[in-house]
PDB file of C-alpha atoms in Angstrom:
ATOM      1  CA  MET M 928     -10.143   6.144 -37.716  1.00 44.00           C
ATOM      2  CA  PRO M 929      -7.664   8.996 -37.226  1.00 45.00           C
ATOM      3  CA  SER M 930      -8.062  11.754 -39.819  1.00 46.00           C
ATOM      4  CA  GLN M 931      -5.222  12.414 -42.200  1.00 47.00           C
ATOM      5  CA  THR M 932      -4.032  15.673 -43.723  1.00 46.00           C
ATOM      6  CA  ARG M 933      -1.994  15.643 -46.921  1.00 47.00           C
ATOM      7  CA  ILE M 934       0.787  18.233 -46.873  1.00 43.00           C
ATOM      8  CA  PRO M 935       1.668  19.825 -50.247  1.00 45.00           C
ATOM      9  CA  ARG M 936       4.525  18.245 -52.127  1.00 42.00           C
ATOM     10  CA  ALA M 937       7.987  19.076 -50.690  1.00 42.00           C
ATOM     11  CA  GLY M 938      10.704  18.036 -53.133  1.00 41.00           C
ATOM     12  CA  ILE M 939       9.617  14.625 -54.356  1.00 38.00           C
ATOM     13  CA  ALA M 940       8.012  13.365 -51.130  1.00 39.00           C
ATOM     14  CA  TYR M 941       4.513  13.562 -49.765  1.00 39.00           C
ATOM     15  CA  VAL M 942       4.252  13.856 -46.021  1.00 41.00           C
ATOM     16  CA  ILE M 943       1.131  12.577 -44.347  1.00 39.00           C
ATOM     17  CA  ILE M 944       0.490  13.674 -40.782  1.00 41.00           C
ATOM     18  CA  THR M 945      -1.871  11.579 -38.739  1.00 48.00           C
ATOM     19  CA  ARG M 946      -3.835  13.759 -36.395  1.00 53.00           C
ATOM     20  CA  MET M 947      -5.076  12.199 -33.175  1.00 56.00           C
ATOM     21  CA  PRO M 948      -8.361  13.715 -31.918  1.00 71.00           C
ATOM     22  CA  ILE M 949      -7.642  16.457 -29.379  1.00 73.00           C
ATOM     23  CA  ARG M 950      -9.378  14.723 -26.491  1.00 69.00           C
ATOM     24  CA  ARG M 951      -7.485  11.481 -27.069  1.00 68.00           C
ATOM     25  CA  LEU M 952      -4.236  13.407 -27.343  1.00 59.00           C
ATOM     26  CA  GLN M 953      -4.909  15.230 -24.066  1.00 59.00           C
ATOM     27  CA  THR M 954      -5.774  11.974 -22.319  1.00 63.00           C
ATOM     28  CA  ALA M 955      -2.640  10.268 -23.597  1.00 58.00           C
ATOM     29  CA  TRP M 956      -0.471  13.212 -22.513  1.00 50.00           C
ATOM     30  CA  THR M 957      -2.043  13.327 -19.039  1.00 55.00           C
ATOM     31  CA  THR M 958      -1.531   9.590 -18.623  1.00 60.00           C
ATOM     32  CA  LEU M 959       2.108   9.887 -19.670  1.00 52.00           C
ATOM     33  CA  MET M 960       2.755  12.793 -17.274  1.00 58.00           C
ATOM     34  CA  ASP M 961       1.029  11.010 -14.387  1.00 58.00           C
ATOM     35  CA  ARG M 962       3.191   7.947 -14.982  1.00 64.00           C
ATOM     36  CA  GLN M 963       6.354  10.038 -15.161  1.00 54.00           C
ATOM     37  CA  HIS M 964       5.537  11.889 -11.947  1.00 60.00           C
ATOM     38  CA  ARG M 965       4.843   8.591 -10.206  1.00 60.00           C
ATOM     39  CA  LEU M 966       7.994   6.904 -11.477  1.00 60.00           C
ATOM     40  CA  PRO M 967      10.250   9.101 -13.668  1.00 67.00           C
ATOM     41  CA  ASP M 968      11.937   7.119 -16.417  1.00 63.00           C
ATOM     42  CA  GLY M 969      14.494   7.785 -19.137  1.00 65.00           C
ATOM     43  CA  TRP M 970      15.387  11.189 -20.561  1.00 67.00           C
ATOM     44  CA  LEU M 971      11.829  12.464 -20.139  1.00 64.00           C
ATOM     45  CA  GLY M 972      11.837  11.442 -16.475  1.00 62.00           C
ATOM     46  CA  ARG M 973      15.134  13.244 -15.885  1.00 69.00           C
ATOM     47  CA  LEU M 974      13.755  16.351 -17.611  1.00 68.00           C
ATOM     48  CA  ILE M 975      10.647  16.283 -15.428  1.00 69.00           C
ATOM     49  CA  GLY M 976      12.805  15.761 -12.350  1.00 62.00           C
ATOM     50  CA  GLU M 977      14.738  18.957 -13.091  1.00 68.00           C
ATOM     51  CA  ARG M 978      11.506  20.827 -13.731  1.00 76.00           C
ATOM     52  CA  MET M 979      10.179  19.687 -10.358  1.00 76.00           C
ATOM     53  CA  VAL M 980      13.332  21.033  -8.688  1.00 66.00           C
ATOM     54  CA  ARG M 981      12.350  24.500  -9.904  1.00 80.00           C
ATOM     55  CA  GLN M 982       8.617  24.136  -9.303  1.00 79.00           C
ATOM     56  CA  HIS M 983       8.912  22.725  -5.779  1.00 88.00           C
ATOM     57  CA  THR M 984      11.410  25.218  -4.365  1.00 94.00           C
ATOM     58  CA  PRO M 985       8.972  26.885  -1.889  1.00 95.00           C
ATOM     59  CA  GLU M 986       7.750  23.639  -0.342  1.00 97.00           C
ATOM     60  CA  THR M 987      11.240  22.127  -0.298  1.00 97.00           C
ATOM     61  CA  LEU M 988      12.637  25.016   1.733  1.00 97.00           C
ATOM     62  CA  TRP M 989       9.591  24.990   3.996  1.00 98.00           C
ATOM     63  CA  THR M 990       9.805  21.241   4.658  1.00 98.00           C
ATOM     64  CA  LEU M 991      13.437  21.525   5.706  1.00 98.00           C
ATOM     65  CA  GLN M 992      12.469  24.332   8.070  1.00 98.00           C
ATOM     66  CA  LEU M 993       9.821  22.093   9.626  1.00 98.00           C
ATOM     67  CA  LEU M 994      12.457  19.438  10.286  1.00 98.00           C
ATOM     68  CA  ALA M 995      14.753  21.847  12.150  1.00 97.00           C
ATOM     69  CA  LEU M 996      17.810  19.868  11.078  1.00 98.00           C
ATOM     70  CA  GLY M 997      20.789  19.665  13.404  1.00 96.00           C
ATOM     71  CA  PRO M 998      24.421  19.126  12.365  1.00 96.00           C
ATOM     72  CA  ASP M 999      24.526  15.588  13.793  1.00 96.00           C
ATOM     73  CA  ASP M1000      21.078  14.420  12.675  1.00 97.00           C
ATOM     74  CA  ARG M1001      20.528  11.176  10.829  1.00 97.00           C
ATOM     75  CA  VAL M1002      18.165  12.086   7.988  1.00 98.00           C
ATOM     76  CA  LEU M1003      16.129  10.031   5.531  1.00 98.00           C
ATOM     77  CA  GLU M1004      14.305  11.373   2.474  1.00 97.00           C
ATOM     78  CA  LEU M1005      11.711   9.142   0.883  1.00 97.00           C
ATOM     79  CA  GLY M1006      11.452   9.858  -2.855  1.00 94.00           C
ATOM     80  CA  PHE M1007      14.427  12.176  -3.359  1.00 95.00           C
ATOM     81  CA  GLY M1008      13.768  12.912  -7.040  1.00 89.00           C
ATOM     82  CA  ALA M1009      16.562  14.950  -8.632  1.00 88.00           C
ATOM     83  CA  GLY M1010      18.214  15.442  -5.239  1.00 93.00           C
ATOM     84  CA  ARG M1011      17.667  19.131  -4.461  1.00 94.00           C
ATOM     85  CA  ALA M1012      16.336  18.590  -0.917  1.00 96.00           C
ATOM     86  CA  LEU M1013      19.214  16.227  -0.147  1.00 96.00           C
ATOM     87  CA  GLN M1014      21.658  18.841  -1.421  1.00 94.00           C
ATOM     88  CA  LEU M1015      20.182  21.441   0.926  1.00 95.00           C
ATOM     89  CA  ALA M1016      20.062  18.999   3.842  1.00 96.00           C
ATOM     90  CA  LEU M1017      23.737  18.144   3.420  1.00 94.00           C
ATOM     91  CA  GLN M1018      24.619  21.810   3.893  1.00 92.00           C
ATOM     92  CA  GLN M1019      23.092  21.647   7.384  1.00 94.00           C
ATOM     93  CA  VAL M1020      23.917  18.081   8.434  1.00 94.00           C
ATOM     94  CA  THR M1021      27.679  18.403   8.597  1.00 91.00           C
ATOM     95  CA  GLY M1022      28.436  15.617  11.046  1.00 92.00           C
ATOM     96  CA  GLY M1023      25.493  13.259  10.755  1.00 94.00           C
ATOM     97  CA  GLN M1024      24.136  11.031   8.020  1.00 94.00           C
ATOM     98  CA  VAL M1025      21.866  11.723   5.042  1.00 96.00           C
ATOM     99  CA  VAL M1026      20.135   8.875   3.200  1.00 96.00           C
ATOM    100  CA  GLY M1027      17.794   9.011   0.218  1.00 96.00           C
ATOM    101  CA  VAL M1028      15.517   6.264  -1.091  1.00 96.00           C
ATOM    102  CA  ASP M1029      13.745   6.429  -4.464  1.00 94.00           C
ATOM    103  CA  LEU M1030      12.150   3.889  -6.794  1.00 91.00           C
ATOM    104  CA  SER M1031      13.428   5.540  -9.993  1.00 90.00           C
ATOM    105  CA  PRO M1032      16.823   4.670 -11.540  1.00 90.00           C
ATOM    106  CA  ALA M1033      16.539   7.883 -13.583  1.00 90.00           C
ATOM    107  CA  MET M1034      16.238   9.963 -10.396  1.00 87.00           C
ATOM    108  CA  LEU M1035      19.142   8.081  -8.848  1.00 91.00           C
ATOM    109  CA  GLN M1036      21.280   9.170 -11.794  1.00 89.00           C
ATOM    110  CA  SER M1037      20.093  12.792 -11.571  1.00 90.00           C
ATOM    111  CA  ALA M1038      20.621  13.010  -7.801  1.00 92.00           C
ATOM    112  CA  ARG M1039      24.112  11.553  -8.014  1.00 91.00           C
ATOM    113  CA  ARG M1040      25.025  14.184 -10.569  1.00 88.00           C
ATOM    114  CA  ARG M1041      23.582  16.996  -8.448  1.00 90.00           C
ATOM    115  CA  LEU M1042      25.388  15.862  -5.293  1.00 90.00           C
ATOM    116  CA  LYS M1043      28.812  15.738  -6.972  1.00 85.00           C
ATOM    117  CA  THR M1044      29.773  19.215  -5.806  1.00 72.00           C
ATOM    118  CA  PRO M1045      33.001  20.114  -3.991  1.00 66.00           C
ATOM    119  CA  TYR M1046      31.441  22.418  -1.380  1.00 61.00           C
ATOM    120  CA  LEU M1047      29.303  19.755   0.344  1.00 68.00           C
ATOM    121  CA  PRO M1048      30.870  18.418   3.579  1.00 63.00           C
ATOM    122  CA  HIS M1049      30.068  14.837   2.625  1.00 71.00           C
ATOM    123  CA  SER M1050      27.759  12.932   0.316  1.00 75.00           C
ATOM    124  CA  ALA M1051      24.439  11.211   0.818  1.00 87.00           C
ATOM    125  CA  SER M1052      23.793   7.493   0.628  1.00 93.00           C
ATOM    126  CA  LEU M1053      21.406   6.986  -2.289  1.00 94.00           C
ATOM    127  CA  ILE M1054      19.361   3.811  -2.585  1.00 94.00           C
ATOM    128  CA  CYS M1055      17.077   2.779  -5.461  1.00 94.00           C
ATOM    129  CA  ALA M1056      14.465   0.574  -3.802  1.00 93.00           C
ATOM    130  CA  ASP M1057      11.080   0.380  -2.129  1.00 93.00           C
ATOM    131  CA  ILE M1058      11.394   1.650   1.435  1.00 92.00           C
ATOM    132  CA  LEU M1059       9.285  -1.262   2.684  1.00 94.00           C
ATOM    133  CA  SER M1060      11.767  -3.781   1.292  1.00 91.00           C
ATOM    134  CA  LEU M1061      14.888  -2.335   2.929  1.00 89.00           C
ATOM    135  CA  PRO M1062      16.242  -4.064   6.054  1.00 86.00           C
ATOM    136  CA  LEU M1063      16.982  -0.810   7.881  1.00 91.00           C
ATOM    137  CA  ARG M1064      17.529  -0.970  11.611  1.00 94.00           C
ATOM    138  CA  ALA M1065      14.785   0.385  13.862  1.00 96.00           C
ATOM    139  CA  GLY M1066      15.540   3.822  15.292  1.00 98.00           C
ATOM    140  CA  SER M1067      18.071   4.612  12.564  1.00 97.00           C
ATOM    141  CA  PHE M1068      16.929   8.187  11.832  1.00 98.00           C
ATOM    142  CA  ASP M1069      16.231  11.389  13.744  1.00 98.00           C
ATOM    143  CA  LYS M1070      14.378  13.090  10.877  1.00 98.00           C
ATOM    144  CA  ILE M1071      12.400  11.563   8.014  1.00 98.00           C
ATOM    145  CA  PHE M1072      10.723  13.562   5.264  1.00 98.00           C
ATOM    146  CA  SER M1073       9.096  13.284   1.873  1.00 98.00           C
ATOM    147  CA  ILE M1074       7.850  15.892  -0.602  1.00 97.00           C
ATOM    148  CA  HIS M1075       5.030  15.141  -3.051  1.00 95.00           C
ATOM    149  CA  THR M1076       5.168  11.355  -2.828  1.00 94.00           C
ATOM    150  CA  PHE M1077       2.343  10.564  -0.407  1.00 97.00           C
ATOM    151  CA  TYR M1078      -0.158  10.439  -3.312  1.00 94.00           C
ATOM    152  CA  PHE M1079       1.643   7.449  -4.769  1.00 91.00           C
ATOM    153  CA  TRP M1080       1.941   5.266  -1.671  1.00 94.00           C
ATOM    154  CA  GLN M1081       0.072   2.031  -2.286  1.00 91.00           C
ATOM    155  CA  HIS M1082       0.088   1.096   1.400  1.00 93.00           C
ATOM    156  CA  SER M1083       0.029   4.408   3.261  1.00 96.00           C
ATOM    157  CA  ILE M1084      -0.716   3.101   6.762  1.00 96.00           C
ATOM    158  CA  ARG M1085       1.834   0.304   6.452  1.00 96.00           C
ATOM    159  CA  THR M1086       4.415   2.818   5.223  1.00 97.00           C
ATOM    160  CA  LEU M1087       3.676   5.167   8.129  1.00 98.00           C
ATOM    161  CA  GLN M1088       4.106   2.271  10.557  1.00 98.00           C
ATOM    162  CA  HIS M1089       7.443   1.454   8.956  1.00 97.00           C
ATOM    163  CA  LEU M1090       8.629   5.051   9.158  1.00 98.00           C
ATOM    164  CA  TYR M1091       7.593   5.195  12.801  1.00 98.00           C
ATOM    165  CA  ALA M1092       9.801   2.172  13.483  1.00 98.00           C
ATOM    166  CA  LEU M1093      12.735   3.772  11.647  1.00 98.00           C
ATOM    167  CA  LEU M1094      12.536   6.954  13.737  1.00 98.00           C
ATOM    168  CA  ALA M1095      14.582   7.286  16.892  1.00 98.00           C
ATOM    169  CA  PRO M1096      12.800   8.367  20.093  1.00 98.00           C
ATOM    170  CA  ARG M1097      11.711  12.025  19.774  1.00 97.00           C
ATOM    171  CA  GLY M1098      12.384  11.841  16.042  1.00 98.00           C
ATOM    172  CA  ARG M1099      10.338  13.929  13.615  1.00 98.00           C
ATOM    173  CA  LEU M1100       8.430  13.038  10.451  1.00 98.00           C
ATOM    174  CA  ALA M1101       7.369  15.621   7.818  1.00 98.00           C
ATOM    175  CA  LEU M1102       5.333  14.649   4.751  1.00 98.00           C
ATOM    176  CA  THR M1103       4.581  17.537   2.384  1.00 98.00           C
ATOM    177  CA  MET M1104       1.931  17.481  -0.335  1.00 97.00           C
ATOM    178  CA  ALA M1105      -0.665  19.559  -2.162  1.00 97.00           C
ATOM    179  CA  THR M1106      -4.361  19.143  -1.382  1.00 98.00           C
ATOM    180  CA  ALA M1107      -5.974  21.975  -3.374  1.00 97.00           C
ATOM    181  CA  LYS M1108      -5.713  24.052  -6.542  1.00 96.00           C
ATOM    182  CA  ARG M1109      -6.971  27.521  -7.393  1.00 95.00           C
ATOM    183  CA  ASP M1110      -9.684  27.630 -10.035  1.00 95.00           C
ATOM    184  CA  ALA M1111     -10.040  30.256 -12.749  1.00 92.00           C
ATOM    185  CA  ARG M1112     -11.802  32.605 -10.282  1.00 94.00           C
ATOM    186  CA  GLY M1113      -9.021  32.298  -7.734  1.00 92.00           C
ATOM    187  CA  HIS M1114     -10.985  30.075  -5.344  1.00 95.00           C
ATOM    188  CA  TRP M1115      -9.389  27.068  -3.695  1.00 96.00           C
ATOM    189  CA  VAL M1116     -10.819  23.724  -4.775  1.00 97.00           C
ATOM    190  CA  HIS M1117      -9.813  21.057  -2.282  1.00 97.00           C
ATOM    191  CA  TRP M1118      -9.311  17.471  -3.360  1.00 97.00           C
ATOM    192  CA  PRO M1119     -10.642  14.498  -1.367  1.00 97.00           C
ATOM    193  CA  LEU M1120      -7.085  14.040  -0.044  1.00 97.00           C
ATOM    194  CA  GLN M1121      -7.592  16.951   2.372  1.00 97.00           C
ATOM    195  CA  ALA M1122     -10.450  15.162   4.117  1.00 97.00           C
ATOM    196  CA  VAL M1123      -8.519  11.881   4.114  1.00 97.00           C
ATOM    197  CA  LEU M1124      -5.615  13.531   5.914  1.00 98.00           C
ATOM    198  CA  GLU M1125      -7.835  15.180   8.505  1.00 97.00           C
ATOM    199  CA  GLN M1126     -10.240  12.321   9.118  1.00 97.00           C
ATOM    200  CA  GLU M1127      -8.114   9.227   8.575  1.00 97.00           C
ATOM    201  CA  THR M1128      -4.373   9.841   8.415  1.00 98.00           C
ATOM    202  CA  LEU M1129      -3.992  12.114  11.450  1.00 98.00           C
ATOM    203  CA  PRO M1130      -5.902   9.697  13.738  1.00 98.00           C
ATOM    204  CA  ALA M1131      -3.852   6.815  12.288  1.00 98.00           C
ATOM    205  CA  LEU M1132      -0.599   8.562  13.233  1.00 98.00           C
ATOM    206  CA  HIS M1133      -1.737   8.719  16.862  1.00 98.00           C
ATOM    207  CA  GLU M1134      -2.833   5.080  16.771  1.00 98.00           C
ATOM    208  CA  ILE M1135       0.554   4.059  15.369  1.00 98.00           C
ATOM    209  CA  GLY M1136       2.206   5.619  18.410  1.00 98.00           C
ATOM    210  CA  PHE M1137       3.313   9.144  17.515  1.00 98.00           C
ATOM    211  CA  ARG M1138       3.074  11.335  20.611  1.00 98.00           C
ATOM    212  CA  SER M1139       1.964  14.306  18.494  1.00 98.00           C
ATOM    213  CA  ALA M1140       0.704  14.782  14.948  1.00 98.00           C
ATOM    214  CA  ARG M1141      -0.621  17.857  13.179  1.00 98.00           C
ATOM    215  CA  LEU M1142      -1.373  19.262   9.750  1.00 98.00           C
ATOM    216  CA  GLU M1143       0.701  22.349   8.941  1.00 98.00           C
ATOM    217  CA  HIS M1144      -0.184  24.811   6.174  1.00 97.00           C
ATOM    218  CA  GLY M1145       2.746  26.089   4.144  1.00 97.00           C
ATOM    219  CA  PRO M1146       3.479  28.385   1.195  1.00 96.00           C
ATOM    220  CA  ASP M1147       1.487  28.228  -2.011  1.00 95.00           C
ATOM    221  CA  SER M1148       3.404  27.015  -5.026  1.00 91.00           C
ATOM    222  CA  ARG M1149       2.174  28.040  -8.476  1.00 89.00           C
ATOM    223  CA  ALA M1150      -1.609  27.359  -8.398  1.00 94.00           C
ATOM    224  CA  TYR M1151      -1.366  24.767  -5.619  1.00 95.00           C
ATOM    225  CA  ASN M1152      -1.385  24.876  -1.841  1.00 97.00           C
ATOM    226  CA  ASN M1153       1.027  22.963   0.376  1.00 97.00           C
ATOM    227  CA  VAL M1154       0.346  21.148   3.615  1.00 98.00           C
ATOM    228  CA  ALA M1155       2.515  18.858   5.706  1.00 98.00           C
ATOM    229  CA  LEU M1156       1.812  16.055   8.093  1.00 98.00           C
ATOM    230  CA  VAL M1157       4.235  16.658  10.957  1.00 98.00           C
ATOM    231  CA  ALA M1158       4.558  14.019  13.655  1.00 98.00           C
ATOM    232  CA  GLU M1159       6.924  13.421  16.595  1.00 98.00           C
ATOM    233  CA  LYS M1160       7.732  10.048  18.062  1.00 98.00           C
TER     234      LYS M1160
END
């Protein structure tokens, strides 16, 4: 049973605070944050989305550099979050098309608000849906990217196959993610994801049909590293 602490009388009321054990509280908080990062929802999801805009600035700028966007490119972002990468992409893609797809209605609302600025040459097309369910025409995009969503893909190989189909010939794919964290001594501790990328995902990209695929190492962000799967069709 949760322990209870009786607070001294304030006015005429007694206030009883129920204290959850620390470990249970930490577990509940971690579960909530994991769920919100996977699929941001409500006011808390929008708050986390804005926090991620600030936290992910280094890898966002780096990913756009990897894409080498041109003014007439047709660009797709998978999991646009609060819309910062789309905002930056629109400043470079002045005559092409920019499309964002995200599962979260809360992020759709945040991105729409961010993209309502007078200095952008045009707006992005924002879609709230699963990318695998959209009837997009093959070869519709010259550049496709995603930042910190690969962890949440339930069908990674199927999604990569779908993105390959959506790319135009000589199109480029860039998927950015973290695969390690510094420990208290400053040493990198790599997660199993690093080995999965090297041993499974990179070979799968070649099997799917990409003419080249590599793992790029980018800037560190807070206590995390950043890598990107970069592939050309």
